[in-house]
Tab-separated table of C-alpha atoms in Angstrom:
chain	number	residue	atom	x	y	z
A	1	UNK	CA	-9.815	-68.167	-13.542
A	2	UNK	CA	-13.554	-68.717	-12.782
A	3	UNK	CA	-15.573	-66.800	-9.718
A	4	UNK	CA	-15.516	-70.049	-7.654
A	5	UNK	CA	-11.704	-70.329	-8.063
A	6	UNK	CA	-11.129	-66.703	-7.099
A	7	UNK	CA	-13.324	-67.314	-3.682
A	8	UNK	CA	-11.320	-70.508	-3.022
A	9	UNK	CA	-7.848	-68.748	-3.546
A	10	UNK	CA	-9.188	-65.810	-1.291
A	11	UNK	CA	-10.377	-68.051	1.487
A	12	UNK	CA	-7.783	-70.716	1.303
A	13	UNK	CA	-4.787	-67.987	1.790
A	14	UNK	CA	-6.495	-65.920	4.141
A	15	UNK	CA	-5.732	-63.171	1.725
A	16	UNK	CA	-8.319	-60.597	2.895
A	17	UNK	CA	-6.875	-60.730	6.277
A	18	UNK	CA	-3.364	-60.238	4.654
A	19	UNK	CA	-4.918	-57.044	2.782
A	20	UNK	CA	-6.245	-55.783	6.190
A	21	UNK	CA	-3.345	-56.543	8.308
A	22	UNK	CA	-1.249	-54.508	5.761
A	23	UNK	CA	-4.031	-51.682	5.875
A	24	UNK	CA	-4.068	-51.527	9.366
A	25	UNK	CA	-0.195	-51.498	9.979
A	26	UNK	CA	0.277	-48.703	7.344
A	27	UNK	CA	-2.555	-46.616	9.191
A	28	UNK	CA	-0.696	-47.533	12.363
A	29	UNK	CA	2.742	-46.053	11.466
A	30	UNK	CA	1.665	-43.693	8.675
A	31	UNK	CA	4.978	-44.242	6.527
A	32	UNK	CA	5.958	-41.571	3.931
A	33	UNK	CA	6.345	-44.329	1.679
A	34	UNK	CA	3.708	-46.984	2.238
A	35	UNK	CA	4.680	-49.252	-0.455
A	36	UNK	CA	8.305	-49.443	0.873
A	37	UNK	CA	6.993	-49.902	4.382
A	38	UNK	CA	4.867	-53.096	3.435
A	39	UNK	CA	7.659	-54.547	1.392
A	40	UNK	CA	10.004	-54.126	4.404
A	41	UNK	CA	7.300	-55.557	6.732
A	42	UNK	CA	6.556	-58.623	4.672
A	43	UNK	CA	10.454	-59.185	4.323
A	44	UNK	CA	10.531	-59.176	8.226
A	45	UNK	CA	7.712	-61.789	8.318
A	46	UNK	CA	9.178	-63.964	5.717
A	47	UNK	CA	12.543	-64.053	7.398
A	48	UNK	CA	10.995	-64.657	10.649
A	49	UNK	CA	9.461	-67.920	9.539
A	50	UNK	CA	12.588	-69.181	8.084
A	51	UNK	CA	12.100	-72.262	5.840
A	52	UNK	CA	8.510	-72.881	7.124
A	53	UNK	CA	5.839	-72.944	4.753
A	54	UNK	CA	3.065	-70.283	4.479
A	55	UNK	CA	0.524	-70.673	7.198
A	56	UNK	CA	-2.851	-69.178	6.331
A	57	UNK	CA	-3.544	-68.621	9.978
A	58	UNK	CA	-0.475	-66.272	10.349
A	59	UNK	CA	-2.247	-63.440	8.785
A	60	UNK	CA	-4.919	-63.380	11.255
A	61	UNK	CA	-2.245	-63.305	14.091
A	62	UNK	CA	-0.502	-60.566	12.619
A	63	UNK	CA	-3.695	-58.775	12.239
A	64	UNK	CA	-4.876	-59.321	15.994
A	65	UNK	CA	-1.225	-58.238	17.212
A	66	UNK	CA	-1.611	-54.870	15.099
A	67	UNK	CA	-4.976	-54.164	16.654
A	68	UNK	CA	-3.771	-54.807	20.092
A	69	UNK	CA	-0.575	-52.588	19.584
A	70	UNK	CA	-3.138	-49.724	18.466
A	71	UNK	CA	-5.376	-50.184	21.535
A	72	UNK	CA	-2.557	-50.138	24.152
A	73	UNK	CA	-0.081	-47.936	22.334
A	74	UNK	CA	0.300	-44.077	22.734
A	75	UNK	CA	-1.910	-41.807	20.989
A	76	UNK	CA	0.261	-40.818	18.597
A	77	UNK	CA	1.019	-44.156	17.169
A	78	UNK	CA	-2.358	-44.229	15.920
A	79	UNK	CA	-3.892	-40.750	15.869
A	80	UNK	CA	-3.514	-38.642	13.018
A	81	UNK	CA	-1.021	-35.775	13.108
A	82	UNK	CA	-2.964	-32.813	12.028
A	83	UNK	CA	0.280	-30.560	12.092
A	84	UNK	CA	2.119	-32.985	9.743
A	85	UNK	CA	-1.185	-33.244	7.312
A	86	UNK	CA	-1.331	-29.528	7.238
A	87	UNK	CA	2.434	-29.011	6.269
A	88	UNK	CA	2.059	-31.754	3.624
A	89	UNK	CA	-1.038	-29.834	2.422
A	90	UNK	CA	0.819	-26.889	1.940
A	91	UNK	CA	3.742	-28.103	0.064
A	92	UNK	CA	1.274	-29.863	-2.128
A	93	UNK	CA	-0.404	-26.574	-2.674
A	94	UNK	CA	3.012	-24.734	-3.291
A	95	UNK	CA	4.017	-27.612	-5.642
A	96	UNK	CA	0.939	-26.966	-7.767
A	97	UNK	CA	1.478	-23.299	-7.681
A	98	UNK	CA	5.102	-23.856	-9.269
A	99	UNK	CA	3.765	-26.029	-11.819
A	100	UNK	CA	1.119	-23.583	-12.988
A	101	UNK	CA	3.814	-20.760	-12.852
A	102	UNK	CA	5.976	-22.854	-15.199
A	103	UNK	CA	3.179	-23.418	-17.531
A	104	UNK	CA	2.155	-19.708	-17.552
A	105	UNK	CA	5.769	-18.538	-18.073
A	106	UNK	CA	6.741	-20.894	-20.643
A	107	UNK	CA	3.992	-19.700	-23.093
A	108	UNK	CA	5.198	-16.373	-23.143
A	109	UNK	CA	7.230	-14.988	-25.923
A	110	UNK	CA	7.078	-11.279	-25.769
A	111	UNK	CA	9.732	-9.961	-23.137
A	112	UNK	CA	7.385	-7.673	-21.439
A	113	UNK	CA	4.589	-10.161	-21.320
A	114	UNK	CA	7.172	-12.662	-19.824
A	115	UNK	CA	8.310	-10.410	-17.166
A	116	UNK	CA	4.750	-9.504	-16.010
A	117	UNK	CA	3.901	-13.292	-15.919
A	118	UNK	CA	7.094	-13.864	-13.645
A	119	UNK	CA	6.547	-10.855	-11.467
A	120	UNK	CA	3.012	-12.087	-10.548
A	121	UNK	CA	3.734	-15.847	-10.118
A	122	UNK	CA	6.674	-14.680	-7.957
A	123	UNK	CA	4.636	-12.648	-5.620
A	124	UNK	CA	2.029	-15.563	-5.226
A	125	UNK	CA	4.518	-18.269	-4.611
A	126	UNK	CA	6.823	-16.253	-2.302
A	127	UNK	CA	3.854	-14.325	-0.609
A	128	UNK	CA	5.682	-11.169	-1.239
A	129	UNK	CA	4.572	-7.498	-1.365
A	130	UNK	CA	6.585	-6.399	-4.642
A	131	UNK	CA	8.844	-7.925	-7.305
A	132	UNK	CA	10.994	-6.252	-9.857
A	133	UNK	CA	12.838	-8.043	-12.801
A	134	UNK	CA	16.176	-6.746	-14.504
A	135	UNK	CA	17.552	-8.110	-17.674
A	136	UNK	CA	21.104	-7.908	-19.057
A	137	UNK	CA	21.725	-5.474	-21.873
A	138	UNK	CA	22.907	-7.149	-25.332
A	139	UNK	CA	26.516	-5.836	-24.343
A	140	UNK	CA	26.492	-7.640	-20.856
A	141	UNK	CA	27.426	-4.339	-18.969
A	142	UNK	CA	24.340	-3.258	-17.362
A	143	UNK	CA	20.960	-4.487	-16.123
A	144	UNK	CA	17.889	-3.003	-17.493
A	145	UNK	CA	14.779	-2.739	-15.277
A	146	UNK	CA	11.977	-4.200	-17.187
A	147	UNK	CA	8.940	-1.751	-16.885
A	148	UNK	CA	7.002	-1.294	-20.134
A	149	UNK	CA	7.900	-1.065	-23.876
A	150	UNK	CA	8.699	2.310	-25.059
A	151	UNK	CA	9.157	3.646	-21.541
A	152	UNK	CA	12.535	4.751	-20.367
A	153	UNK	CA	14.012	1.803	-18.202
A	154	UNK	CA	16.516	2.376	-15.193
A	155	UNK	CA	19.780	0.941	-15.656
A	156	UNK	CA	22.682	0.066	-13.397
A	157	UNK	CA	26.098	-1.539	-14.318
A	158	UNK	CA	26.689	-5.211	-13.577
A	159	UNK	CA	28.515	-5.573	-10.285
A	160	UNK	CA	27.048	-2.429	-8.790
A	161	UNK	CA	24.401	-2.776	-5.986
A	162	UNK	CA	22.473	-5.621	-4.782
A	163	UNK	CA	21.072	-6.560	-8.243
A	164	UNK	CA	24.165	-5.708	-9.964
A	165	UNK	CA	26.381	-7.958	-7.635
A	166	UNK	CA	24.001	-10.886	-7.829
A	167	UNK	CA	24.178	-10.718	-11.822
A	168	UNK	CA	28.249	-10.799	-11.623
A	169	UNK	CA	28.382	-13.423	-8.860
A	170	UNK	CA	25.472	-15.799	-10.183
A	171	UNK	CA	24.863	-16.140	-6.159
A	172	UNK	CA	21.340	-15.285	-4.652
A	173	UNK	CA	21.145	-12.717	-1.870
A	174	UNK	CA	18.692	-12.981	1.072
A	175	UNK	CA	18.426	-10.096	3.243
A	176	UNK	CA	16.658	-10.043	6.386
A	177	UNK	CA	16.942	-6.283	7.155
A	178	UNK	CA	17.609	-4.008	4.033
A	179	UNK	CA	18.346	-0.753	5.901
A	180	UNK	CA	21.066	-2.357	7.781
A	181	UNK	CA	22.567	-3.653	4.600
A	182	UNK	CA	25.145	-1.102	3.207
A	183	UNK	CA	24.534	-2.722	-0.180
A	184	UNK	CA	20.796	-1.311	-0.354
A	185	UNK	CA	20.293	1.985	-1.872
A	186	UNK	CA	17.611	3.742	-0.013
A	187	UNK	CA	17.002	6.456	-2.426
A	188	UNK	CA	14.261	4.675	-4.295
A	189	UNK	CA	12.399	4.359	-0.945
A	190	UNK	CA	12.785	7.889	-0.042
A	191	UNK	CA	11.566	8.782	-3.595
A	192	UNK	CA	8.552	6.441	-3.627
A	193	UNK	CA	7.669	6.729	0.103
A	194	UNK	CA	7.770	2.809	0.094
A	195	UNK	CA	9.678	0.906	2.902
A	196	UNK	CA	11.696	-2.237	2.003
A	197	UNK	CA	12.221	-4.375	5.086
A	198	UNK	CA	13.389	-7.885	3.416
A	199	UNK	CA	14.510	-8.576	0.114
A	200	UNK	CA	15.167	-11.943	-1.940
A	201	UNK	CA	17.381	-11.362	-5.209
A	202	UNK	CA	17.983	-14.252	-7.176
A	203	UNK	CA	19.873	-14.415	-10.488
A	204	UNK	CA	18.091	-15.549	-13.665
A	205	UNK	CA	20.362	-18.180	-15.409
A	206	UNK	CA	19.534	-19.445	-19.040
A	207	UNK	CA	20.110	-23.223	-19.743
A	208	UNK	CA	23.595	-22.096	-21.421
A	209	UNK	CA	24.641	-20.952	-18.169
A	210	UNK	CA	25.057	-17.104	-18.787
A	211	UNK	CA	22.962	-14.849	-16.740
A	212	UNK	CA	20.206	-13.141	-18.537
A	213	UNK	CA	18.613	-11.346	-15.724
A	214	UNK	CA	18.080	-10.878	-11.863
A	215	UNK	CA	14.759	-10.864	-9.974
A	216	UNK	CA	14.189	-8.968	-6.584
A	217	UNK	CA	11.369	-9.694	-4.350
A	218	UNK	CA	10.575	-7.579	-1.480
A	219	UNK	CA	8.927	-7.734	1.951
A	220	UNK	CA	7.566	-10.939	2.612
A	221	UNK	CA	4.034	-11.060	4.144
A	222	UNK	CA	3.797	-11.082	7.869
A	223	UNK	CA	6.868	-9.132	8.142
A	224	UNK	CA	8.995	-12.255	8.307
A	225	UNK	CA	12.512	-12.767	6.271
A	226	UNK	CA	12.586	-14.845	3.432
A	227	UNK	CA	13.599	-18.473	4.396
A	228	UNK	CA	15.478	-21.331	2.794
A	229	UNK	CA	12.120	-22.688	1.281
A	230	UNK	CA	11.471	-19.338	-0.395
A	231	UNK	CA	15.052	-19.435	-1.890
A	232	UNK	CA	14.536	-22.846	-3.237
A	233	UNK	CA	10.933	-21.824	-4.788
A	234	UNK	CA	12.650	-18.519	-6.086
A	235	UNK	CA	15.143	-20.846	-7.789
A	236	UNK	CA	12.613	-23.165	-9.435
A	237	UNK	CA	10.763	-19.975	-10.555
A	238	UNK	CA	13.906	-18.318	-12.067
A	239	UNK	CA	14.992	-21.489	-13.653
A	240	UNK	CA	11.681	-21.260	-15.715
A	241	UNK	CA	12.140	-17.497	-16.157
A	242	UNK	CA	15.603	-18.015	-17.726
A	243	UNK	CA	14.544	-20.282	-20.480
A	244	UNK	CA	11.315	-18.039	-21.293
A	245	UNK	CA	13.577	-14.822	-21.355
A	246	UNK	CA	16.198	-16.409	-23.310
A	247	UNK	CA	13.372	-17.533	-25.889
A	248	UNK	CA	11.617	-14.228	-25.779
A	249	UNK	CA	14.593	-12.461	-26.697
A	250	UNK	CA	15.436	-14.773	-29.645
A	251	UNK	CA	11.618	-14.239	-30.857
A	252	UNK	CA	12.106	-10.534	-30.100
A	253	UNK	CA	15.315	-10.419	-32.419
A	254	UNK	CA	13.614	-12.420	-35.198
A	255	UNK	CA	10.892	-9.846	-35.324
A	256	UNK	CA	13.149	-6.809	-35.367
A	257	UNK	CA	15.412	-8.658	-37.905
A	258	UNK	CA	12.243	-8.916	-40.087
A	259	UNK	CA	11.412	-5.468	-39.583
A	260	UNK	CA	14.873	-4.300	-40.557
A	261	UNK	CA	14.653	-6.450	-43.609
A	262	UNK	CA	11.281	-4.714	-44.467
A	263	UNK	CA	12.894	-1.376	-43.977
A	264	UNK	CA	15.928	-2.077	-46.224
A	265	UNK	CA	13.704	-3.197	-48.994
A	266	UNK	CA	11.894	-0.011	-48.619
A	267	UNK	CA	14.892	1.865	-48.706
A	268	UNK	CA	16.478	0.074	-51.678
A	269	UNK	CA	12.859	0.876	-53.685
A	270	UNK	CA	13.091	4.129	-52.655
A	271	UNK	CA	16.728	4.844	-53.994
A	272	UNK	CA	15.707	3.153	-57.231
A	273	UNK	CA	12.959	5.705	-57.790
A	274	UNK	CA	15.137	8.604	-58.497
A	275	UNK	CA	13.096	10.507	-55.918
A	276	UNK	CA	14.292	14.030	-55.024
A	277	UNK	CA	16.768	14.924	-52.295
A	278	UNK	CA	14.153	16.035	-50.082
A	279	UNK	CA	12.138	12.866	-50.276
A	280	UNK	CA	15.126	10.812	-50.076
A	281	UNK	CA	16.161	12.515	-46.850
A	282	UNK	CA	12.674	12.066	-45.390
A	283	UNK	CA	12.883	8.583	-46.345
A	284	UNK	CA	16.132	8.087	-44.574
A	285	UNK	CA	15.509	9.838	-41.197
A	286	UNK	CA	12.209	7.743	-41.270
A	287	UNK	CA	13.683	4.341	-42.097
A	288	UNK	CA	17.293	4.403	-40.260
A	289	UNK	CA	15.884	4.479	-36.602
A	290	UNK	CA	13.921	1.092	-37.716
A	291	UNK	CA	17.073	-0.407	-38.938
A	292	UNK	CA	19.026	0.281	-35.655
A	293	UNK	CA	16.101	0.312	-33.206
A	294	UNK	CA	17.192	4.048	-32.462
A	295	UNK	CA	14.948	6.961	-31.146
A	296	UNK	CA	15.852	9.663	-33.174
A	297	UNK	CA	17.539	10.494	-36.575
A	298	UNK	CA	19.112	13.664	-37.759
A	299	UNK	CA	20.743	14.297	-41.340
A	300	UNK	CA	23.193	17.128	-42.168
A	301	UNK	CA	24.689	18.078	-45.528
A	302	UNK	CA	28.098	19.095	-46.199
A	303	UNK	CA	28.131	22.656	-47.578
A	304	UNK	CA	31.824	22.833	-48.896
A	305	UNK	CA	31.383	26.429	-50.070
A	306	UNK	CA	30.410	27.570	-46.628
A	307	UNK	CA	32.683	25.197	-44.804
A	308	UNK	CA	29.726	24.145	-42.635
A	309	UNK	CA	27.260	21.169	-41.929
A	310	UNK	CA	23.757	22.232	-43.001
A	311	UNK	CA	20.153	21.179	-42.328
A	312	UNK	CA	16.886	22.904	-42.420
A	313	UNK	CA	13.925	22.876	-40.075
A	314	UNK	CA	10.912	24.466	-41.408
A	315	UNK	CA	12.154	27.751	-42.937
A	316	UNK	CA	15.250	27.917	-40.746
A	317	UNK	CA	18.706	26.950	-41.851
A	318	UNK	CA	20.929	25.367	-38.988
A	319	UNK	CA	24.515	25.550	-39.802
A	320	UNK	CA	27.451	24.404	-37.902
A	321	UNK	CA	30.960	25.371	-38.868
A	322	UNK	CA	33.051	22.656	-39.701
A	323	UNK	CA	35.850	24.205	-37.662
A	324	UNK	CA	33.756	24.119	-34.504
A	325	UNK	CA	34.577	21.027	-32.279
A	326	UNK	CA	31.536	18.525	-32.153
A	327	UNK	CA	30.835	14.996	-32.888
A	328	UNK	CA	29.183	15.622	-36.315
A	329	UNK	CA	32.002	17.820	-37.490
A	330	UNK	CA	34.590	15.379	-36.209
A	331	UNK	CA	32.875	12.743	-38.446
A	332	UNK	CA	32.533	15.084	-41.294
A	333	UNK	CA	36.102	16.129	-41.216
A	334	UNK	CA	37.718	12.585	-40.622
A	335	UNK	CA	35.227	10.542	-42.664
A	336	UNK	CA	35.191	8.173	-39.765
A	337	UNK	CA	32.204	7.143	-37.798
A	338	UNK	CA	31.797	7.690	-33.943
A	339	UNK	CA	29.954	5.365	-31.865
A	340	UNK	CA	29.426	6.678	-28.202
A	341	UNK	CA	27.922	4.309	-25.555
A	342	UNK	CA	27.658	7.056	-23.077
A	343	UNK	CA	27.126	10.520	-24.493
A	344	UNK	CA	27.383	12.386	-20.762
A	345	UNK	CA	30.930	11.072	-20.619
A	346	UNK	CA	31.938	12.159	-24.071
A	347	UNK	CA	33.504	15.758	-23.945
A	348	UNK	CA	32.506	16.421	-27.422
A	349	UNK	CA	29.004	15.925	-26.532
A	350	UNK	CA	27.222	19.209	-26.238
A	351	UNK	CA	24.892	18.791	-23.251
A	352	UNK	CA	23.131	22.372	-23.434
A	353	UNK	CA	20.420	21.042	-26.036
A	354	UNK	CA	19.442	18.438	-23.728
A	355	UNK	CA	19.213	20.833	-20.911
A	356	UNK	CA	16.967	23.222	-22.874
A	357	UNK	CA	14.679	20.595	-24.222
A	358	UNK	CA	14.661	18.075	-21.616
A	359	UNK	CA	15.428	15.196	-23.814
A	360	UNK	CA	18.306	12.956	-22.307
A	361	UNK	CA	20.896	11.683	-24.960
A	362	UNK	CA	22.340	8.561	-24.024
A	363	UNK	CA	24.089	6.853	-26.842
A	364	UNK	CA	24.973	8.252	-30.363
A	365	UNK	CA	25.892	6.370	-33.822
A	366	UNK	CA	27.532	9.088	-36.014
A	367	UNK	CA	28.510	8.100	-39.436
A	368	UNK	CA	29.781	9.950	-42.592
A	369	UNK	CA	27.811	9.784	-45.952
A	370	UNK	CA	30.423	9.153	-48.556
A	371	UNK	CA	30.465	9.203	-52.524
A	372	UNK	CA	33.510	8.912	-54.531
A	373	UNK	CA	35.545	8.888	-51.348
A	374	UNK	CA	34.295	12.394	-50.311
A	375	UNK	CA	32.174	13.095	-47.300
A	376	UNK	CA	28.710	14.568	-48.377
A	377	UNK	CA	26.913	14.634	-45.326
A	378	UNK	CA	26.476	13.325	-41.889
A	379	UNK	CA	23.762	10.874	-40.198
A	380	UNK	CA	23.250	10.882	-36.534
A	381	UNK	CA	21.226	8.433	-34.723
A	382	UNK	CA	20.299	8.651	-30.807
A	383	UNK	CA	19.173	6.436	-28.140
A	384	UNK	CA	19.124	2.815	-29.290
A	385	UNK	CA	16.267	1.073	-27.213
A	386	UNK	CA	18.244	-1.456	-25.689
A	387	UNK	CA	21.948	-0.548	-24.751
A	388	UNK	CA	24.780	1.052	-27.045
A	389	UNK	CA	24.735	0.666	-30.671
A	390	UNK	CA	26.735	-2.194	-32.032
A	391	UNK	CA	28.664	-3.260	-35.038
A	392	UNK	CA	25.802	-4.761	-36.574
A	393	UNK	CA	24.417	-1.353	-36.443
A	394	UNK	CA	27.462	0.022	-37.917
A	395	UNK	CA	27.122	-2.593	-40.813
A	396	UNK	CA	23.786	-1.995	-41.750
A	397	UNK	CA	23.915	1.498	-41.799
A	398	UNK	CA	27.171	1.508	-43.691
A	399	UNK	CA	25.978	-0.362	-46.288
A	400	UNK	CA	22.725	1.687	-46.788
A	401	UNK	CA	24.781	4.846	-46.711
A	402	UNK	CA	27.047	3.480	-49.690
A	403	UNK	CA	23.976	3.401	-51.711
A	404	UNK	CA	22.844	6.845	-50.587
A	405	UNK	CA	25.763	8.870	-50.807
A	406	UNK	CA	26.196	9.136	-54.510
A	407	UNK	CA	22.674	10.111	-54.795
A	408	UNK	CA	23.031	12.885	-52.494
A	409	UNK	CA	26.035	14.143	-54.406
A	410	UNK	CA	24.432	13.914	-57.664
A	411	UNK	CA	21.365	15.786	-56.515
A	412	UNK	CA	20.478	19.285	-57.816
A	413	UNK	CA	20.586	20.767	-54.445
A	414	UNK	CA	24.080	19.598	-53.803
A	415	UNK	CA	25.190	20.769	-57.171
A	416	UNK	CA	23.244	24.025	-56.538
A	417	UNK	CA	25.480	24.517	-53.382
A	418	UNK	CA	28.843	23.789	-55.248
A	419	UNK	CA	27.826	26.310	-58.014
A	420	UNK	CA	25.748	28.949	-56.588
A	421	UNK	CA	28.343	31.631	-55.761
A	422	UNK	CA	26.128	34.737	-55.842
A	423	UNK	CA	23.370	33.889	-53.268
A	424	UNK	CA	25.147	31.373	-50.830
A	425	UNK	CA	21.958	29.265	-51.030
A	426	UNK	CA	22.266	26.127	-49.261
A	427	UNK	CA	18.948	24.398	-49.894
A	428	UNK	CA	16.074	24.603	-52.354
A	429	UNK	CA	13.880	22.038	-50.349
A	430	UNK	CA	13.494	20.928	-46.898
A	431	UNK	CA	15.452	18.403	-44.615
A	432	UNK	CA	13.118	16.912	-42.051
A	433	UNK	CA	14.049	14.914	-38.849
A	434	UNK	CA	11.838	12.350	-37.664
A	435	UNK	CA	11.541	9.832	-34.813
A	436	UNK	CA	10.034	6.215	-35.437
A	437	UNK	CA	6.483	7.643	-34.518
A	438	UNK	CA	6.446	11.422	-35.303
A	439	UNK	CA	8.237	14.366	-36.655
A	440	UNK	CA	10.869	15.855	-33.909
A	441	UNK	CA	12.631	19.107	-33.671
A	442	UNK	CA	16.120	19.113	-35.405
A	443	UNK	CA	17.477	20.414	-32.059
A	444	UNK	CA	16.432	17.928	-29.946
A	445	UNK	CA	17.552	15.153	-32.530
A	446	UNK	CA	20.537	16.702	-32.909
A	447	UNK	CA	22.150	17.998	-29.658
A	448	UNK	CA	24.808	20.088	-31.040
A	449	UNK	CA	23.316	22.724	-33.722
A	450	UNK	CA	21.579	25.450	-31.311
A	451	UNK	CA	24.398	26.794	-29.487
A	452	UNK	CA	26.861	26.965	-32.367
A	453	UNK	CA	24.146	28.891	-34.461
A	454	UNK	CA	23.816	31.342	-31.584
A	455	UNK	CA	27.388	31.841	-31.477
A	456	UNK	CA	27.781	32.699	-35.011
A	457	UNK	CA	25.227	35.014	-34.809
A	458	UNK	CA	26.794	36.977	-32.155
C-alpha cells in the first residue's frame, strides 16, 4: 500500500479520531484491562447502530462526548488515583522480588547455601526481622534446624511445637501474639534475650507432596502481624524452596555416595596390601566414619584369654570385661549388631563418659567383626551427621567387616593373644581411634570404657 493510499484510508474512515476516542475513554475510566475495555466499548457502539453502515462522522461525535463527560464529571472520573497507583507499584515490586528470589533459590545445589538464600529472600519479601529454616531428617521423625555444616544442630520431633506441628499437618500457622500462644516455647527467647512477637510458619513441600522442611519468619517490621498477602508470598517462596531443597538433598546424596565409593576403594586396596594389624585398624577407624557419615569410630578386639574387649590408646590398655553389661559387650557376646537412634534412652548406654568429657552421644551403630563365625572384634560408630544410622549404613559396614574380620583373626597380634599364656600380653602394637578430621581420645569415642576400667582396678 502506497503512502497516498494510507493517507486516504485514515482520512476517509476518520481513523485518527477513532484512536483518540478510545484513548480518551481509557484514560477517563482507567480500566484494569484496557484491551477488554476497548473491545466492550466498540461492541456497544456497533450494537447501538444496528444495521446502519459505518459513518465516519461518528468517531468525532464519540470523541466530543467523551471530552464533555470529562469536563463536567466528578474529579474521580478523570483524575489519577494516586493511592491505586502506589498499591499497583508495590505489587509490581513485590512480584519482581519474588521472581528474583525464585531465580536465586533455584541456583543453589548445596543445602546450606540454599538455606541462606531462602532465609535472606524471605526476610526481604516479608519485611521481617528474623527467619529460620528446619529440614526433615532422613527418617522423617525430626526437624533439624539448618545452621551451618559441621555445627551441632537443634532438632525437634515432628508434631511437637509450632514448627513440628506445621510439618505434621502441612498447614501454615500465623501467630499475631507469640506469648499468648501455648504452643510457643519461650525458653529460646529467654536464652537469647530476643523477644518474639509475631510469627509466620509455613511448610516447605516438595513437588512430590512430601514435607521437606518448615520456614519460620519472626516479627514483621512495624510491629504489625503478618497478613494474608504475606501468607501468599510465603507460600510462593516455600514452593520454590521445596524444589530447591529436594534438589540439594539429591545432589548432596550423590556427593556422599561418591565419597563413600572412594572410601570403599581405599579400604579394599588396604586389605589387599597385607598390612599389619595396626595399619589395618588405623585405616578402618579413619575410613569407616566416611562410609557412614559418622563423627567418631572405635574398634575393640576380643581377647578370648582375658575374656575381655581390649583396645590401646597411647601406652595404656583399655579393657572391658565381656561379663559386664554394655553395648559393645552385648554385641561381642551375641554376635548381633545394635543400632541405637537415641543413646540416652537406652539403658545399656553409659552416660558417665559423656558427662566427664563434655561430648554428647546421640546415635550409635555397634557391629561385630567376625571371622569363620567367631566374633574377633567390635566396631562402634557414633553420631551420624543427619539422624540415626540406617539399613544402608548397616549393609555397607557389614560388607566391609566381612573382608576385615578374617585378616584380624589371622593377624600376628591376635594369634599372639591366643598363644601367649605367660605374659598375658594383649597387644604388640597400637590401636588408634580417629574422627573424620583428627585423632580423638578413645574414651570420648567409646563411651563405656572408663568406668569399667576403674571398677576393675578397684
